[in-house]
RNA sequence: GCCCUCGUGGUGAAAUGGUAGACACAAAGGACUUAAAAUCCUUGCCCGCAAGGGAGUGCCAGUUCGAGUCUGGCCGAGGGCACCA
């Protein structure tokens, strides 16, 4: 009978919150807390992943707010990107209209979750008001030398007809289209992120509140290696060939040089038919990274020889090899087959010399080696390096190389500059123009924004801006000469690399950000999002923060995200019918169960048809139950598995709390007694636990404690506790429930406290005096095995505990006929009798 | 191949070196009901009517009075990187 209508309370409190917005004031007395969840791409409607992400953030934002923090909790839209173009083609809606429509839907959906988001701060990256400032930042970066234009091979996606960044190529395929990526040479815009390689690497250490896993992934991505560059002189033409190595110590084992197919040295070979054929063959090795890695090592003998810099009269052949990368190091190496597996394979194939220069425990013999030895050991066959260990040899040889002026110690990074050009329409136009004399200059800031034209043809292939009849025609403002606009747009990762900064002053018209607002709110105290952004988005954002700092001396912040949390995915069982087709959870009801193949739970995805629509679940169970379930089953950083029973249980709990609340309101007055003290102690302990668990982000355990607290209250209804005491206690527990179930919590508090409860909401305080327990349970062990429990006054001494525990029959039974050698006693915890 | 993380009931999971399985789901049994729904109670495994006992946190060792937790080795699963010289 006494049930709460979840739909009704959802609506009531969402309306209430939008009318009773907390004033957004910069109160100096409070400590700020910037809580940010990764903003969504407006694909159409929200999915469970969003629900999980934003619920985690909301619990934290509400908790911090209730604890007196000045909380910034904004939301926006990562609204440029290809799906809008694809949808435009299919639905005859312009990318702009399609995006706007999606944003409206998704905003409504997010609001139906009851998130404490300040919607006054909403931004959308496809708005002129946003990308205008992005163009300004681009020009600033350009002027600071952080932007460059390079002719490079790019990853060309033949389906999307666009260029992909290396990181957007997954196993040789486009991350969105899944098409096999081709190599193509194009002139592209780059952010010179590699200028910050070392800084980006070293500053990872200062990010104490980031998951180690993410830091490690970034570290590997940046890929620092310390080595040495060495010039080899080519016999005959006396030209120098610069190589990079991390093992200069093995130089006496060098038996060949190898350069990349794209190395300048190959220029002379381009006409040779045998070389053209070799080049063709070397580009034909499969497409996946794994195939490339495992591809056969092939080489082309240039016929050239280089002089060994340390061995007189020794000449070694120069090869072109398919496993040498042009964009790492110098695009050239020396091969030491004895101590590098790739070189070893190569040497075996081309019958090159193998000279061991590092001895393992057994002495290496070149003709008996089956694989390269890459371990440590003492140097041999290496003249002045002999008998040194690898590390010492490295140092000594670098000294020698530098003294001889044939090379230098050198650090190389795997991290490459960030290609930001995209041949797409739905992105931020790059504010550069091409003059007739061939020069490329930025547009004047006063001309910003460079807006996208609305009447574009998206049906032809290629770049729509390039194909537009008039858009690219413009004039150079300074000289008046006619010019052409850059028709590439920016990678959407650029849009998301500074949105968190824009949130600090989202309405500012003339500049990207207000320095004061930025300095107050940044860095983001807690950033929450998916692990899939562990490398790119976070690295690019870290670059942007540094670039902005470089450009504006008033900015002191380097790291944009102080705390990072990566939440797990939402999974669901997968189903297939007998034909092997995926079947959705709704469809399985209609299928004969014996013909259904139930697969492992996997991340919800449209392709596997295992998606549950959040909106329909909210409509059935209410926002609170969905929020609760998203957090209750697993730790927030682990995957959770969606189950209908789980949500139903959360909904049951909503009703249980409501019933308890009603019972308390109708409760008959009782006498105060000893029960009351114990009652308060226990509740205080629960609150202490819940508080700590939220602080530690163990939200699933915090929820378990709330379950326990509610059960304890239910069980205490009949005890001798004054109504007022019970009511106050209920207020505390229901307040602690608020971050998780804000609608139910408000509804209950309204009944408990009356109309103006909302202004009084504060996280319940913990009374330290009540945390001191009067009685403790002590474990009694015999030889480390539990044989009993005993309840004792706190801080009872050893003798007393021993005396009392020996009164227990079962303990005596276990000690009978045995001699006690010693006792292990830990106060308030354990007594352990050790016998012979 | 290299690097990282994780292995606890039928399931998701708890557990500052000190009562393993909190909390929740499922299943089975029971209570209430004419019946069902809803609700509530009981139940990890083996022996036992019970009291109690035995085994038990992937496997094998070690440290410790005491190990899910610490150390070493092995096995398995997942993730990241991948010809980076």
Coordinates of C-alpha atoms in Angstrom, one line a residue, chain A residues 544-793:
Chain A
X544 CA 47.2 22.1 -24.6
X545 CA 47.6 23.2 -21.0
X546 CA 51.3 23.6 -21.6
X547 CA 50.9 25.4 -24.8
X548 CA 48.4 27.8 -23.2
X549 CA 50.8 28.3 -20.4
X550 CA 53.6 29.1 -22.8
X551 CA 51.5 31.6 -24.6
X552 CA 50.1 33.3 -21.5
X553 CA 52.6 34.1 -18.7
X554 CA 49.8 34.6 -16.2
X555 CA 48.9 31.0 -16.3
X556 CA 50.8 28.8 -13.9
X557 CA 49.0 25.5 -14.4
X558 CA 50.7 22.8 -16.3
X559 CA 48.6 19.7 -15.6
X560 CA 44.9 20.0 -16.4
X561 CA 43.7 17.0 -14.4
X562 CA 44.8 16.6 -10.8
X563 CA 42.8 13.4 -10.2
X564 CA 41.8 10.9 -12.8
X565 CA 39.4 8.1 -12.5
X566 CA 38.7 5.6 -15.2
X567 CA 35.4 3.8 -14.8
X568 CA 34.6 0.3 -16.1
X569 CA 32.3 -0.5 -18.9
X570 CA 28.7 -1.7 -18.7
X571 CA 28.4 -5.2 -20.0
X572 CA 25.6 -7.5 -20.8
X573 CA 25.3 -11.1 -21.8
X574 CA 25.3 -11.7 -25.6
X575 CA 22.9 -14.0 -27.4
X576 CA 23.0 -15.7 -30.8
X577 CA 20.5 -17.8 -32.5
X578 CA 21.3 -21.1 -34.3
X579 CA 22.3 -19.3 -37.5
X580 CA 24.9 -17.4 -35.5
X581 CA 23.2 -14.1 -35.7
X582 CA 23.3 -11.7 -32.7
X583 CA 20.0 -11.5 -30.9
X584 CA 18.9 -8.6 -28.7
X585 CA 17.7 -9.1 -25.1
X586 CA 14.1 -8.2 -26.1
X587 CA 14.1 -10.7 -29.0
X588 CA 15.2 -13.6 -26.8
X589 CA 11.8 -13.7 -25.1
X590 CA 10.3 -14.8 -28.4
X591 CA 12.9 -17.5 -29.1
X592 CA 12.9 -21.1 -28.0
X593 CA 15.4 -21.2 -25.2
X594 CA 17.0 -24.4 -26.4
X595 CA 17.9 -22.8 -29.6
X596 CA 19.5 -19.8 -28.0
X597 CA 23.2 -19.6 -27.5
X598 CA 24.2 -17.5 -24.5
X599 CA 27.6 -15.9 -24.8
X600 CA 29.9 -14.2 -22.4
X601 CA 29.0 -10.8 -21.1
X602 CA 30.6 -8.1 -23.2
X603 CA 30.6 -4.3 -23.3
X604 CA 27.2 -3.2 -24.7
X605 CA 27.5 -2.4 -28.3
X606 CA 25.0 -2.1 -31.2
X607 CA 26.9 -4.6 -33.3
X608 CA 26.4 -7.3 -30.7
X609 CA 22.8 -6.2 -30.0
X610 CA 23.3 -6.5 -26.3
X611 CA 22.3 -2.9 -25.6
X612 CA 19.9 -1.9 -22.9
X613 CA 18.3 1.6 -23.4
X614 CA 18.7 3.7 -20.2
X615 CA 15.7 5.8 -20.9
X616 CA 13.3 2.9 -20.9
X617 CA 14.8 1.6 -17.7
X618 CA 14.5 5.0 -16.1
X619 CA 10.9 5.1 -17.1
X620 CA 10.2 1.8 -15.4
X621 CA 12.4 1.8 -12.3
X622 CA 13.0 5.5 -11.8
X623 CA 16.3 7.4 -12.0
X624 CA 17.4 6.5 -8.4
X625 CA 17.2 2.8 -9.0
X626 CA 19.3 3.0 -12.2
X627 CA 21.9 5.2 -10.5
X628 CA 22.0 2.9 -7.5
X629 CA 22.4 -0.2 -9.6
X630 CA 25.2 1.4 -11.7
X631 CA 27.3 1.6 -8.6
X632 CA 26.2 -1.2 -6.3
X633 CA 27.5 -4.3 -8.0
X634 CA 31.1 -3.7 -8.7
X635 CA 33.9 -1.2 -7.9
X636 CA 33.5 1.9 -10.1
X637 CA 36.7 1.1 -12.0
X638 CA 35.7 -2.4 -12.9
X639 CA 33.2 -3.5 -15.5
X640 CA 29.7 -4.2 -14.3
X641 CA 27.2 -6.6 -15.8
X642 CA 23.8 -5.3 -16.4
X643 CA 21.0 -7.5 -15.0
X644 CA 17.3 -6.8 -14.8
X645 CA 17.2 -8.5 -11.4
X646 CA 19.8 -6.1 -10.2
X647 CA 17.8 -3.0 -11.1
X648 CA 14.7 -4.6 -9.8
X649 CA 16.5 -5.1 -6.5
X650 CA 17.5 -1.4 -6.5
X651 CA 13.9 -0.5 -7.0
X652 CA 12.9 -2.7 -4.2
X653 CA 15.3 -0.9 -2.0
X654 CA 13.8 2.4 -2.9
X655 CA 10.5 1.1 -1.6
X656 CA 12.0 -0.3 1.5
X657 CA 13.5 3.0 2.4
X658 CA 10.2 4.7 1.7
X659 CA 8.4 2.2 3.9
X660 CA 10.9 2.7 6.7
X661 CA 10.5 6.5 6.4
X662 CA 6.8 6.2 6.7
X663 CA 7.1 3.9 9.7
X664 CA 9.3 6.3 11.5
X665 CA 6.8 9.1 10.9
X666 CA 4.0 7.0 12.3
X667 CA 6.1 5.5 15.1
X668 CA 4.6 5.5 18.6
X669 CA 6.7 7.3 21.1
X670 CA 8.9 5.2 23.3
X671 CA 10.9 5.6 26.5
X672 CA 14.5 6.4 26.2
X673 CA 16.8 3.6 27.4
X674 CA 20.3 2.0 27.1
X675 CA 19.3 1.0 23.6
X676 CA 19.5 4.7 22.5
X677 CA 23.2 5.0 23.2
X678 CA 24.0 1.8 21.4
X679 CA 21.8 2.9 18.6
X680 CA 23.6 6.2 18.2
X681 CA 27.0 4.5 18.4
X682 CA 26.1 2.1 15.7
X683 CA 24.6 4.7 13.3
X684 CA 27.6 6.9 13.9
X685 CA 29.9 4.0 12.9
X686 CA 27.9 3.4 9.7
X687 CA 28.2 7.1 8.8
X688 CA 31.9 7.0 9.4
X689 CA 32.2 4.0 7.2
X690 CA 30.1 5.5 4.4
X691 CA 32.0 8.7 4.5
X692 CA 35.4 7.0 4.3
X693 CA 34.3 4.7 1.5
X694 CA 33.0 7.6 -0.6
X695 CA 36.3 9.4 0.0
X696 CA 38.2 6.3 -1.2
X697 CA 35.8 5.9 -4.2
X698 CA 34.7 2.5 -3.0
X699 CA 31.1 3.3 -3.9
X700 CA 30.0 -0.3 -4.1
X701 CA 31.1 -0.9 -0.5
X702 CA 29.6 2.4 0.6
X703 CA 26.3 1.2 -0.8
X704 CA 26.7 -2.1 1.1
X705 CA 27.1 -0.1 4.3
X706 CA 23.9 1.9 3.5
X707 CA 22.1 -1.4 3.1
X708 CA 23.3 -2.4 6.5
X709 CA 22.4 0.9 8.1
X710 CA 18.9 0.8 6.7
X711 CA 18.4 -2.8 7.9
X712 CA 19.7 -1.8 11.3
X713 CA 17.1 1.1 11.4
X714 CA 14.3 -1.3 10.4
X715 CA 15.4 -3.7 13.2
X716 CA 15.5 -0.9 15.8
X717 CA 12.0 0.4 15.3
X718 CA 10.7 -1.5 18.3
X719 CA 13.6 -0.6 20.6
X720 CA 13.3 1.9 23.4
X721 CA 14.5 4.9 21.6
X722 CA 12.8 8.3 21.7
X723 CA 11.0 9.4 18.5
X724 CA 13.1 12.5 18.2
X725 CA 16.3 10.6 18.4
X726 CA 15.0 8.1 15.8
X727 CA 13.9 10.9 13.5
X728 CA 17.3 12.7 13.7
X729 CA 19.1 9.5 13.0
X730 CA 16.9 8.8 10.0
X731 CA 17.6 12.3 8.7
X732 CA 21.3 11.6 8.8
X733 CA 21.1 8.3 7.0
X734 CA 18.8 9.7 4.4
X735 CA 21.1 12.6 3.9
X736 CA 24.0 10.2 3.3
X737 CA 21.8 8.5 0.7
X738 CA 21.4 11.8 -1.2
X739 CA 24.4 11.5 -3.5
X740 CA 23.2 8.2 -4.7
X741 CA 19.4 8.6 -4.7
X742 CA 18.7 12.3 -4.7
X743 CA 15.0 12.1 -5.6
X744 CA 14.0 9.6 -2.9
X745 CA 16.3 11.3 -0.4
X746 CA 14.6 14.7 -1.0
X747 CA 11.2 13.2 -0.9
X748 CA 11.9 11.5 2.5
X749 CA 13.6 14.6 3.9
X750 CA 10.7 16.7 3.0
X751 CA 8.5 14.5 5.2
X752 CA 11.0 14.3 8.0
X753 CA 12.1 18.0 8.2
X754 CA 9.4 20.0 6.4
X755 CA 9.5 22.5 3.6
X756 CA 12.8 24.3 4.0
X757 CA 14.9 21.1 4.4
X758 CA 16.7 21.8 1.1
X759 CA 18.6 24.8 2.3
X760 CA 19.8 22.9 5.4
X761 CA 21.3 19.9 3.6
X762 CA 24.8 19.2 4.9
X763 CA 26.8 16.0 5.0
X764 CA 26.2 14.4 8.4
X765 CA 29.0 15.0 10.8
X766 CA 30.7 12.1 12.5
X767 CA 31.0 12.3 16.3
X768 CA 34.4 11.1 17.3
X769 CA 33.4 10.5 20.9
X770 CA 30.9 7.9 19.7
X771 CA 33.5 6.1 17.6
X772 CA 35.2 4.8 20.7
X773 CA 33.8 1.4 21.3
X774 CA 33.0 0.1 24.7
X775 CA 33.1 -3.5 23.9
X776 CA 35.1 -5.5 21.4
X777 CA 35.0 -9.0 20.0
X778 CA 38.2 -10.8 20.6
X779 CA 39.1 -13.8 18.5
X780 CA 40.5 -16.8 20.4
X781 CA 42.9 -19.0 18.5
X782 CA 44.7 -22.2 19.4
X783 CA 47.8 -22.6 17.3
X784 CA 46.5 -20.0 14.8
X785 CA 43.1 -21.7 14.4
X786 CA 39.9 -19.9 15.4
X787 CA 38.3 -21.7 18.3
X788 CA 36.0 -19.1 19.7
X789 CA 35.0 -15.5 20.1
X790 CA 34.6 -13.5 23.3
X791 CA 33.1 -10.1 23.9
X792 CA 35.2 -8.0 26.3
X793 CA 35.4 -4.5 27.6

